[in-house]
PDB file of C-alpha atoms in Angstrom:
ATOM      1  CA  MET F   6       0.129  -0.165  -0.151  1.00  0.00           C
ATOM      2  CA  ALA F   7       1.825   3.101  -1.051  1.00  0.00           C
ATOM      3  CA  ALA F   8       2.313   5.771   1.532  1.00  0.00           C
ATOM      4  CA  PRO F   9      -0.122   9.406   1.226  1.00  0.00           C
ATOM      5  CA  PRO F  10       1.960  12.451   0.238  1.00  0.00           C
ATOM      6  CA  PRO F  11       2.652  14.895   2.878  1.00  0.00           C
ATOM      7  CA  ASN F  12       1.144  17.946   3.191  1.00  0.00           C
ATOM      8  CA  ALA F  13       2.264  21.302   1.146  1.00  0.00           C
ATOM      9  CA  ASP F  14       4.710  22.187   3.877  1.00  0.00           C
ATOM     10  CA  GLY F  15       6.173  19.228   3.634  1.00  0.00           C
ATOM     11  CA  SER F  16       4.575  17.906   6.945  1.00  0.00           C
ATOM     12  CA  THR F  17       1.977  15.129   7.759  1.00  0.00           C
ATOM     13  CA  SER F  18      -1.458  15.345   9.509  1.00  0.00           C
ATOM     14  CA  GLY F  19      -2.646  12.979  12.349  1.00  0.00           C
ATOM     15  CA  LEU F  20      -4.901  10.648   9.869  1.00  0.00           C
ATOM     16  CA  ARG F  21      -1.896  10.284   7.573  1.00  0.00           C
ATOM     17  CA  ASN F  22       0.537   9.432  10.329  1.00  0.00           C
ATOM     18  CA  ALA F  23      -2.189   6.788  11.669  1.00  0.00           C
ATOM     19  CA  GLN F  24      -2.357   5.622   7.814  1.00  0.00           C
ATOM     20  CA  LEU F  25       1.502   4.697   8.318  1.00  0.00           C
ATOM     21  CA  ALA F  26       0.914   3.413  11.394  1.00  0.00           C
ATOM     22  CA  GLY F  27      -1.423   0.917  10.928  1.00  0.00           C
ATOM     23  CA  ILE F  28      -4.023   2.462  13.276  1.00  0.00           C
ATOM     24  CA  GLY F  29      -7.323   2.206  12.267  1.00  0.00           C
ATOM     25  CA  ARG F  30      -7.356  -1.104   9.762  1.00  0.00           C
ATOM     26  CA  PRO F  31     -10.108  -3.846  10.026  1.00  0.00           C
ATOM     27  CA  PRO F  32      -8.693  -6.635  12.325  1.00  0.00           C
ATOM     28  CA  ALA F  33      -8.294  -9.718  10.686  1.00  0.00           C
ATOM     29  CA  TYR F  34     -11.666 -11.895  10.853  1.00  0.00           C
ATOM     30  CA  VAL F  35     -10.838 -14.815  13.201  1.00  0.00           C
ATOM     31  CA  ALA F  36     -13.271 -18.064  13.076  1.00  0.00           C
ATOM     32  CA  PRO F  37     -14.830 -19.069  16.630  1.00  0.00           C
ATOM     33  CA  ARG F  38     -13.463 -22.605  17.820  1.00  0.00           C
ATOM     34  CA  TYR F  39     -17.503 -23.860  18.349  1.00  0.00           C
ATOM     35  CA  ILE F  40     -20.189 -22.292  17.334  1.00  0.00           C
ATOM     36  CA  ALA F  41     -24.051 -23.745  18.716  1.00  0.00           C
ATOM     37  CA  LYS F  42     -26.669 -24.969  16.743  1.00  0.00           C
ATOM     38  CA  PRO F  43     -29.755 -22.349  17.740  1.00  0.00           C
ATOM     39  CA  ARG F  44     -32.046 -25.462  16.929  1.00  0.00           C
ATOM     40  CA  ILE F  45     -30.366 -28.190  19.093  1.00  0.00           C
ATOM     41  CA  LEU F  46     -30.770 -25.407  21.680  1.00  0.00           C
ATOM     42  CA  ILE F  47     -34.090 -25.049  21.692  1.00  0.00           C
ATOM     43  CA  LEU F  48     -35.216 -28.245  20.934  1.00  0.00           C
ATOM     44  CA  VAL F  49     -32.927 -29.842  24.360  1.00  0.00           C
ATOM     45  CA  THR F  50     -34.681 -26.906  26.354  1.00  0.00           C
ATOM     46  CA  ALA F  51     -37.953 -27.266  25.345  1.00  0.00           C
ATOM     47  CA  LEU F  52     -37.459 -31.502  25.916  1.00  0.00           C
ATOM     48  CA  CYS F  53     -36.069 -30.896  29.250  1.00  0.00           C
ATOM     49  CA  LEU F  54     -39.435 -28.529  29.931  1.00  0.00           C
ATOM     50  CA  SER F  55     -41.590 -31.036  29.140  1.00  0.00           C
ATOM     51  CA  ALA F  56     -40.158 -33.145  31.420  1.00  0.00           C
ATOM     52  CA  GLY F  57     -39.951 -30.846  34.406  1.00  0.00           C
ATOM     53  CA  LEU F  58     -43.610 -30.024  33.533  1.00  0.00           C
ATOM     54  CA  PHE F  59     -45.587 -32.721  32.623  1.00  0.00           C
ATOM     55  CA  GLY F  60     -43.863 -35.780  34.331  1.00  0.00           C
ATOM     56  CA  CYS F  61     -42.844 -38.964  32.688  1.00  0.00           C
ATOM     57  CA  SER F  62     -46.104 -40.370  32.373  1.00  0.00           C
ATOM     58  CA  ASN F  63     -47.519 -38.053  29.762  1.00  0.00           C
ATOM     59  CA  CYS F  64     -43.925 -38.227  28.066  1.00  0.00           C
ATOM     60  CA  GLN F  65     -44.330 -41.849  27.836  1.00  0.00           C
ATOM     61  CA  GLN F  66     -48.080 -41.584  26.553  1.00  0.00           C
ATOM     62  CA  ALA F  67     -46.937 -39.020  23.976  1.00  0.00           C
ATOM     63  CA  ARG F  68     -44.214 -41.663  22.590  1.00  0.00           C
ATOM     64  CA  ARG F  69     -46.895 -43.944  22.271  1.00  0.00           C
ATOM     65  CA  THR F  70     -49.364 -41.958  20.765  1.00  0.00           C
ATOM     66  CA  LEU F  71     -46.528 -40.357  18.204  1.00  0.00           C
ATOM     67  CA  PHE F  72     -44.329 -43.022  17.098  1.00  0.00           C
ATOM     68  CA  GLN F  73     -45.629 -46.510  18.608  1.00  0.00           C
ATOM     69  CA  GLU F  74     -49.123 -46.165  17.687  1.00  0.00           C
ATOM     70  CA  PRO F  75     -48.470 -45.475  14.116  1.00  0.00           C
ATOM     71  CA  LYS F  76     -45.730 -47.364  13.508  1.00  0.00           C
ATOM     72  CA  ALA F  77     -47.789 -50.527  14.818  1.00  0.00           C
ATOM     73  CA  TYR F  78     -50.968 -49.892  12.495  1.00  0.00           C
ATOM     74  CA  SER F  79     -50.568 -46.781   9.713  1.00  0.00           C
ATOM     75  CA  ASN F  80     -54.699 -46.304   8.746  1.00  0.00           C
ATOM     76  CA  LYS F  81     -53.578 -44.879   5.586  1.00  0.00           C
ATOM     77  CA  LYS F  82     -51.365 -47.478   4.469  1.00  0.00           C
ATOM     78  CA  ASP F  83     -53.623 -49.815   5.708  1.00  0.00           C
ATOM     79  CA  ARG F  84     -56.292 -48.465   3.434  1.00  0.00           C
ATOM     80  CA  GLU F  85     -54.158 -48.395   0.319  1.00  0.00           C
ATOM     81  CA  GLN F  86     -53.401 -51.922   0.925  1.00  0.00           C
ATOM     82  CA  SER F  87     -57.111 -53.050   1.639  1.00  0.00           C
ATOM     83  CA  LEU F  88     -58.610 -51.903  -1.098  1.00  0.00           C
ATOM     84  CA  GLU F  89     -56.306 -53.224  -3.626  1.00  0.00           C
ATOM     85  CA  ALA F  90     -56.975 -56.402  -1.645  1.00  0.00           C
ATOM     86  CA  TYR F  91     -60.916 -56.188  -2.239  1.00  0.00           C
ATOM     87  CA  ARG F  92     -60.727 -54.592  -5.600  1.00  0.00           C
ATOM     88  CA  ALA F  93     -58.536 -57.998  -6.779  1.00  0.00           C
ATOM     89  CA  TRP F  94     -61.470 -59.845  -4.481  1.00  0.00           C
ATOM     90  CA  ALA F  95     -64.362 -58.181  -6.716  1.00  0.00           C
ATOM     91  CA  ASP F  96     -62.966 -58.932 -10.288  1.00  0.00           C
ATOM     92  CA  ALA F  97     -62.692 -62.197  -9.079  1.00  0.00           C
ATOM     93  CA  ALA F  98     -66.215 -62.530  -7.730  1.00  0.00           C
ATOM     94  CA  TRP F  99     -67.135 -60.701 -11.200  1.00  0.00           C
ATOM     95  CA  ARG F 100     -66.204 -63.239 -13.381  1.00  0.00           C
ATOM     96  CA  THR F 101     -68.123 -65.767 -11.292  1.00  0.00           C
ATOM     97  CA  GLU F 102     -71.194 -64.022 -11.234  1.00  0.00           C
ATOM     98  CA  ARG F 103     -71.057 -62.324 -14.730  1.00  0.00           C
ATOM     99  CA  ARG F 104     -72.285 -65.964 -15.959  1.00  0.00           C
ATOM    100  CA  THR F 105     -75.821 -65.765 -14.373  1.00  0.00           C
ATOM    101  CA  CYS F 106     -76.302 -61.846 -15.993  1.00  0.00           C
ATOM    102  CA  SER F 107     -77.882 -61.778 -18.933  1.00  0.00           C
ATOM    103  CA  ALA F 108     -76.462 -60.618 -21.730  1.00  0.00           C
ATOM    104  CA  GLY F 109     -78.099 -57.072 -22.761  1.00  0.00           C
ATOM    105  CA  VAL F 110     -77.633 -56.679 -18.929  1.00  0.00           C
ATOM    106  CA  VAL F 111     -74.127 -56.567 -18.672  1.00  0.00           C
ATOM    107  CA  ASN F 112     -72.308 -53.832 -19.763  1.00  0.00           C
ATOM    108  CA  ASP F 113     -69.108 -51.381 -18.324  1.00  0.00           C
ATOM    109  CA  ASP F 114     -71.523 -49.304 -15.939  1.00  0.00           C
ATOM    110  CA  TYR F 115     -72.818 -52.386 -14.767  1.00  0.00           C
ATOM    111  CA  ARG F 116     -69.629 -54.164 -13.827  1.00  0.00           C
ATOM    112  CA  ALA F 117     -68.147 -50.757 -12.408  1.00  0.00           C
ATOM    113  CA  GLY F 118     -70.822 -50.493 -10.090  1.00  0.00           C
ATOM    114  CA  PHE F 119     -70.516 -54.329  -8.989  1.00  0.00           C
ATOM    115  CA  ARG F 120     -66.914 -53.563  -8.387  1.00  0.00           C
ATOM    116  CA  ASP F 121     -67.458 -50.131  -6.088  1.00  0.00           C
ATOM    117  CA  GLY F 122     -70.609 -51.811  -4.182  1.00  0.00           C
ATOM    118  CA  PHE F 123     -68.626 -55.044  -3.470  1.00  0.00           C
ATOM    119  CA  VAL F 124     -65.549 -52.885  -2.533  1.00  0.00           C
ATOM    120  CA  ASP F 125     -67.782 -50.537  -0.203  1.00  0.00           C
ATOM    121  CA  PHE F 126     -69.450 -53.472   1.524  1.00  0.00           C
ATOM    122  CA  VAL F 127     -66.665 -55.150   2.469  1.00  0.00           C
ATOM    123  CA  TYR F 128     -64.357 -51.968   3.885  1.00  0.00           C
ATOM    124  CA  ALA F 129     -67.154 -49.771   5.478  1.00  0.00           C
ATOM    125  CA  GLY F 130     -70.090 -52.177   5.764  1.00  0.00           C
ATOM    126  CA  GLY F 131     -73.552 -50.876   5.809  1.00  0.00           C
ATOM    127  CA  ASN F 132     -77.089 -52.322   4.211  1.00  0.00           C
ATOM    128  CA  GLY F 133     -75.740 -52.470   0.798  1.00  0.00           C
ATOM    129  CA  GLU F 134     -77.572 -49.510  -0.859  1.00  0.00           C
ATOM    130  CA  PRO F 135     -76.072 -47.516  -2.992  1.00  0.00           C
ATOM    131  CA  PRO F 136     -75.188 -44.048  -2.400  1.00  0.00           C
ATOM    132  CA  PRO F 137     -77.915 -41.247  -3.207  1.00  0.00           C
ATOM    133  CA  VAL F 138     -76.179 -39.911  -6.456  1.00  0.00           C
ATOM    134  CA  PRO F 139     -73.647 -42.011  -8.833  1.00  0.00           C
ATOM    135  CA  PRO F 140     -70.083 -41.020  -9.054  1.00  0.00           C
ATOM    136  CA  ARG F 141     -68.819 -38.031 -10.931  1.00  0.00           C
ATOM    137  CA  GLN F 142     -68.170 -39.071 -14.393  1.00  0.00           C
ATOM    138  CA  PHE F 143     -72.338 -39.427 -14.501  1.00  0.00           C
ATOM    139  CA  TRP F 144     -72.700 -35.714 -13.318  1.00  0.00           C
ATOM    140  CA  ASN F 145     -71.895 -34.410 -17.202  1.00  0.00           C
ATOM    141  CA  LEU F 146     -73.958 -33.240 -19.548  1.00  0.00           C
ATOM    142  CA  PRO F 147     -74.690 -36.344 -21.507  1.00  0.00           C
ATOM    143  CA  GLY F 148     -75.026 -38.349 -18.081  1.00  0.00           C
ATOM    144  CA  ARG F 149     -77.965 -36.082 -17.379  1.00  0.00           C
ATOM    145  CA  MET F 150     -79.987 -36.424 -20.523  1.00  0.00           C
ATOM    146  CA  PRO F 151     -82.779 -38.980 -21.019  1.00  0.00           C
ATOM    147  CA  GLY F 152     -80.763 -41.558 -22.692  1.00  0.00           C
ATOM    148  CA  GLY F 153     -77.619 -41.050 -20.637  1.00  0.00           C
ATOM    149  CA  GLN F 154     -79.439 -41.551 -17.354  1.00  0.00           C
ATOM    150  CA  ASP F 155     -79.284 -45.371 -18.450  1.00  0.00           C
ATOM    151  CA  ALA F 156     -75.595 -45.394 -17.385  1.00  0.00           C
ATOM    152  CA  ALA F 157     -76.463 -44.215 -14.047  1.00  0.00           C
ATOM    153  CA  ALA F 158     -79.467 -46.545 -13.694  1.00  0.00           C
ATOM    154  CA  ALA F 159     -76.976 -49.373 -14.525  1.00  0.00           C
ATOM    155  CA  TRP F 160     -74.342 -48.583 -12.147  1.00  0.00           C
ATOM    156  CA  PHE F 161     -76.785 -48.398  -9.718  1.00  0.00           C
ATOM    157  CA  VAL F 162     -77.840 -52.093 -10.292  1.00  0.00           C
ATOM    158  CA  GLY F 163     -74.799 -53.345 -10.480  1.00  0.00           C
ATOM    159  CA  TYR F 164     -73.715 -51.654  -7.258  1.00  0.00           C
ATOM    160  CA  ARG F 165     -76.348 -53.436  -5.229  1.00  0.00           C
ATOM    161  CA  HIS F 166     -75.343 -57.165  -6.902  1.00  0.00           C
ATOM    162  CA  GLY F 167     -72.070 -56.658  -6.027  1.00  0.00           C
ATOM    163  CA  ALA F 168     -72.605 -55.670  -2.405  1.00  0.00           C
ATOM    164  CA  LYS F 169     -75.229 -58.466  -2.062  1.00  0.00           C
ATOM    165  CA  THR F 170     -72.297 -60.920  -3.571  1.00  0.00           C
ATOM    166  CA  ALA F 171     -69.551 -59.438  -1.073  1.00  0.00           C
ATOM    167  CA  ARG F 172     -72.429 -60.236   1.791  1.00  0.00           C
ATOM    168  CA  VAL F 173     -73.459 -63.180   0.659  1.00  0.00           C
ATOM    169  CA  GLY F 174     -70.228 -64.816   0.043  1.00  0.00           C
ATOM    170  CA  GLY F 175     -69.061 -63.609   3.855  1.00  0.00           C
ATOM    171  CA  TYR F 176     -66.424 -61.081   2.316  1.00  0.00           C
ATOM    172  CA  ARG F 177     -67.113 -58.797   4.931  1.00  0.00           C
ATOM    173  CA  GLU F 178     -65.996 -61.106   7.693  1.00  0.00           C
ATOM    174  CA  ARG F 179     -62.486 -61.637   6.150  1.00  0.00           C
ATOM    175  CA  GLY F 180     -62.133 -57.418   6.106  1.00  0.00           C
ATOM    176  CA  VAL F 181     -62.773 -56.864   9.842  1.00  0.00           C
ATOM    177  CA  VAL F 182     -60.779 -57.451  12.914  1.00  0.00           C
ATOM    178  CA  LEU F 183     -61.778 -61.012  14.815  1.00  0.00           C
ATOM    179  CA  SER F 184     -63.004 -59.810  18.137  1.00  0.00           C
ATOM    180  CA  SER F 185     -63.142 -61.819  21.071  1.00  0.00           C
ATOM    181  CA  PHE F 186     -66.808 -63.111  20.157  1.00  0.00           C
ATOM    182  CA  MET F 187     -66.119 -63.800  16.340  1.00  0.00           C
ATOM    183  CA  ALA F 188     -63.444 -66.251  17.441  1.00  0.00           C
ATOM    184  CA  LEU F 189     -64.229 -69.712  16.657  1.00  0.00           C
ATOM    185  CA  GLY F 190     -64.886 -72.414  19.480  1.00  0.00           C
ATOM    186  CA  ASN F 191     -64.842 -69.688  21.968  1.00  0.00           C
ATOM    187  CA  ALA F 192     -68.163 -71.534  23.582  1.00  0.00           C
ATOM    188  CA  GLU F 193     -67.621 -69.489  26.617  1.00  0.00           C
ATOM    189  CA  ALA F 194     -67.519 -65.867  24.888  1.00  0.00           C
ATOM    190  CA  ALA F 195     -70.811 -67.067  23.221  1.00  0.00           C
ATOM    191  CA  MET F 196     -72.202 -68.059  26.253  1.00  0.00           C
ATOM    192  CA  THR F 197     -71.474 -64.934  28.326  1.00  0.00           C
ATOM    193  CA  PHE F 198     -72.243 -62.433  25.516  1.00  0.00           C
ATOM    194  CA  VAL F 199     -76.453 -61.730  25.511  1.00  0.00           C
ATOM    195  CA  PRO F 200     -77.451 -58.316  22.546  1.00  0.00           C
ATOM    196  CA  SER F 201     -79.277 -55.511  25.191  1.00  0.00           C
ATOM    197  CA  LEU F 202     -81.650 -55.646  22.320  1.00  0.00           C
ATOM    198  CA  PRO F 203     -83.336 -57.757  19.662  1.00  0.00           C
ATOM    199  CA  THR F 204     -81.845 -57.246  16.439  1.00  0.00           C
ATOM    200  CA  GLU F 205     -84.170 -59.121  14.122  1.00  0.00           C
ATOM    201  CA  ALA F 206     -87.857 -60.276  14.561  1.00  0.00           C
ATOM    202  CA  LEU F 207     -88.035 -64.096  16.370  1.00  0.00           C
ATOM    203  CA  PRO F 208     -88.643 -67.035  13.380  1.00  0.00           C
ATOM    204  CA  PRO F 209     -92.402 -68.103  12.586  1.00  0.00           C
ATOM    205  CA  GLY F 210     -93.637 -70.600  15.336  1.00  0.00           C
ATOM    206  CA  ILE F 211     -92.020 -69.745  18.000  1.00  0.00           C
ATOM    207  CA  GLU F 212     -93.981 -66.983  20.322  1.00  0.00           C
ATOM    208  CA  ILE F 213     -93.338 -65.116  23.561  1.00  0.00           C
ATOM    209  CA  PRO F 214     -95.486 -66.379  26.525  1.00  0.00           C
ATOM    210  CA  SER F 215     -97.782 -63.686  27.522  1.00  0.00           C
ATOM    211  CA  ALA F 216     -97.887 -62.701  31.522  1.00  0.00           C
ATOM    212  CA  ALA F 217    -100.638 -64.247  33.534  1.00  0.00           C
ATOM    213  CA  PRO F 218    -103.552 -61.843  34.266  1.00  0.00           C
ATOM    214  CA  LEU F 219    -104.272 -61.004  37.671  1.00  0.00           C
ATOM    215  CA  SER F 220    -106.852 -63.208  39.505  1.00  0.00           C
ATOM    216  CA  PRO F 221    -109.307 -60.633  41.611  1.00  0.00           C
ATOM    217  CA  GLU F 222    -109.337 -60.592  44.784  1.00  0.00           C
ATOM    218  CA  GLN F 223    -111.211 -63.206  46.782  1.00  0.00           C
ATOM    219  CA  PRO F 224    -113.498 -62.511  49.617  1.00  0.00           C
ATOM    220  CA  SER F 225    -112.227 -63.427  53.010  1.00  0.00           C
ATOM    221  CA  ASP F 226    -113.586 -64.680  56.392  1.00  0.00           C
ATOM    222  CA  VAL F 227    -111.433 -63.167  58.667  1.00  0.00           C
ATOM    223  CA  GLU F 228    -112.562 -59.460  59.944  1.00  0.00           C
ATOM    224  CA  PRO F 229    -110.610 -56.779  59.451  1.00  0.00           C
ATOM    225  CA  LEU F 230    -108.242 -55.266  62.093  1.00  0.00           C
ATOM    226  CA  PRO F 231    -109.282 -52.314  64.190  1.00  0.00           C
ATOM    227  CA  SER F 232    -107.422 -49.105  63.361  1.00  0.00           C
ATOM    228  CA  PRO F 233    -105.277 -47.527  66.103  1.00  0.00           C
ATOM    229  CA  PRO F 234    -106.771 -44.800  67.769  1.00  0.00           C
ATOM    230  CA  GLN F 235    -105.262 -41.058  66.411  1.00  0.00           C
ATOM    231  CA  ILE F 236    -103.787 -39.634  69.654  1.00  0.00           C
ATOM    232  CA  HIS F 237    -102.222 -36.341  69.319  1.00  0.00           C
ATOM    233  CA  ALA F 238     -98.809 -35.916  71.490  1.00  0.00           C
ATOM    234  CA  THR F 239     -98.192 -32.492  70.914  1.00  0.00           C
ATOM    235  CA  PRO F 240    -100.458 -29.627  69.998  1.00  0.00           C
ATOM    236  CA  THR F 241    -100.626 -27.975  66.901  1.00  0.00           C
ATOM    237  CA  SER F 242     -98.771 -24.086  66.732  1.00  0.00           C
ATOM    238  CA  GLY F 243    -102.589 -22.727  67.081  1.00  0.00           C
ATOM    239  CA  GLU F 244    -103.049 -24.798  69.912  1.00  0.00           C
ATOM    240  CA  GLY F 245    -100.044 -23.932  71.496  1.00  0.00           C
ATOM    241  CA  ILE F 246    -100.930 -20.395  71.466  1.00  0.00           C
ATOM    242  CA  GLU F 247    -104.684 -20.801  73.161  1.00  0.00           C
ATOM    243  CA  VAL F 248    -102.874 -22.738  75.655  1.00  0.00           C
ATOM    244  CA  PHE F 249    -100.585 -20.250  76.271  1.00  0.00           C
ATOM    245  CA  MET F 250    -102.854 -17.625  76.465  1.00  0.00           C
ATOM    246  CA  GLU F 251    -105.366 -19.615  78.889  1.00  0.00           C
ATOM    247  CA  ALA F 252    -102.581 -20.269  81.225  1.00  0.00           C
ATOM    248  CA  MET F 253    -101.943 -16.813  81.169  1.00  0.00           C
ATOM    249  CA  ARG F 254    -105.965 -16.254  81.994  1.00  0.00           C
ATOM    250  CA  ARG F 255    -105.911 -18.955  84.791  1.00  0.00           C
ATOM    251  CA  GLY F 256    -102.907 -17.291  86.357  1.00  0.00           C
ATOM    252  CA  ALA F 257    -104.322 -13.316  86.559  1.00  0.00           C
ATOM    253  CA  LYS F 258    -107.217 -14.924  88.176  1.00  0.00           C
ATOM    254  CA  ARG F 259    -105.671 -17.144  91.030  1.00  0.00           C
ATOM    255  CA  LYS F 260    -103.874 -16.011  94.012  1.00  0.00           C
ATOM    256  CA  PRO F 261    -100.058 -17.131  93.598  1.00  0.00           C
ATOM    257  CA  THR F 262     -99.098 -20.033  95.886  1.00  0.00           C
ATOM    258  CA  SER F 263     -95.545 -19.494  96.176  1.00  0.00           C
ATOM    259  CA  THR F 264     -92.688 -16.685  95.684  1.00  0.00           C
ATOM    260  CA  ASN F 265     -91.224 -17.704  92.247  1.00  0.00           C
ATOM    261  CA  LEU F 266     -93.936 -16.469  89.797  1.00  0.00           C
ATOM    262  CA  GLN F 267     -92.156 -18.009  86.827  1.00  0.00           C
ATOM    263  CA  THR F 268     -92.904 -22.033  88.517  1.00  0.00           C
ATOM    264  CA  ASP F 269     -96.419 -20.969  88.846  1.00  0.00           C
ATOM    265  CA  ALA F 270     -96.448 -20.010  85.609  1.00  0.00           C
ATOM    266  CA  THR F 271     -95.306 -22.979  84.207  1.00  0.00           C
ATOM    267  CA  SER F 272     -97.693 -25.088  86.246  1.00  0.00           C
ATOM    268  CA  ASP F 273    -100.397 -23.314  84.748  1.00  0.00           C
ATOM    269  CA  ILE F 274     -99.304 -24.184  81.132  1.00  0.00           C
ATOM    270  CA  ALA F 275     -98.317 -27.769  82.042  1.00  0.00           C
ATOM    271  CA  ALA F 276    -102.012 -28.071  83.662  1.00  0.00           C
ATOM    272  CA  VAL F 277    -103.512 -26.378  80.530  1.00  0.00           C
ATOM    273  CA  ALA F 278    -101.695 -28.496  77.973  1.00  0.00           C
ATOM    274  CA  ASN F 279    -103.106 -31.518  79.972  1.00  0.00           C
ATOM    275  CA  ASP F 280    -106.099 -30.503  79.351  1.00  0.00           C
ATOM    276  CA  VAL F 281    -106.090 -29.960  75.800  1.00  0.00           C
ATOM    277  CA  ILE F 282    -104.526 -33.068  75.124  1.00  0.00           C
ATOM    278  CA  ALA F 283    -106.815 -35.247  77.477  1.00  0.00           C
ATOM    279  CA  ALA F 284    -109.811 -33.428  75.523  1.00  0.00           C
ATOM    280  CA  GLN F 285    -108.325 -34.464  71.965  1.00  0.00           C
ATOM    281  CA  THR F 286    -107.540 -38.124  72.966  1.00  0.00           C
ATOM    282  CA  VAL F 287    -109.938 -40.365  70.988  1.00  0.00           C
ATOM    283  CA  VAL F 288    -110.630 -43.425  73.248  1.00  0.00           C
ATOM    284  CA  PRO F 289    -111.852 -46.328  70.971  1.00  0.00           C
ATOM    285  CA  ASP F 290    -114.999 -47.993  71.565  1.00  0.00           C
ATOM    286  CA  GLY F 291    -115.183 -51.668  73.512  1.00  0.00           C
ATOM    287  CA  ASP F 292    -117.812 -52.955  71.298  1.00  0.00           C
TER     288      ASP F 292
END
């Protein structure tokens, strides 16, 4: 680097002196020995906080839900494999069923409906009836015209045929997970399982016995027991006020027998109450 020229008087300024001395130059870049990755730090911090806040049990449940269960059973993967297998079953069943159909009925739309009905019944079950509307290829203008609606009608008929074939052939039972009640030879499960509600009507010839009508009560020669006497042990609230007023009137008329007025008043109230109870007591007739 060339030195800056001196001033006109031959002297050099402070800036030139600093430049000549090397002061003010940017320092050379020194690479750090180690730079921590922020993503790793954030992940480690989040794991530590999760373990401290939620506990080990919640972490184990999250691991099971996010990793172990999807690895054991994947709905997306199983659906693709199941539909592929069910379509192969439908094609094999179609090769047998097409022989029983008349020549004028069988066409491509009928065959497509047969396959869709077969696969849908095996995969999802149901009553075997087609959906309210046909697939999208029948929604176009040619399919909505009077002459084009025959294709949708053929698809509906084929759908019912395919679902019936799957139901009669027992293909639905092959496509579901085996439960303890469906296991063959499990007599104990068959004996203990009792449906809560009947699912179908009884066969003809079997009737449920009706309950016997209640017989009327027969007259008896035994005389009924007499009703117990009704005794009011304590007067009602209104009678209690009357008892108190009567006791006050009696106390005002007679002379005190003792120096304790409270004792006299209590005796008067007790005497009046006994009179009221005796008057209300019903004595049963001895006859």
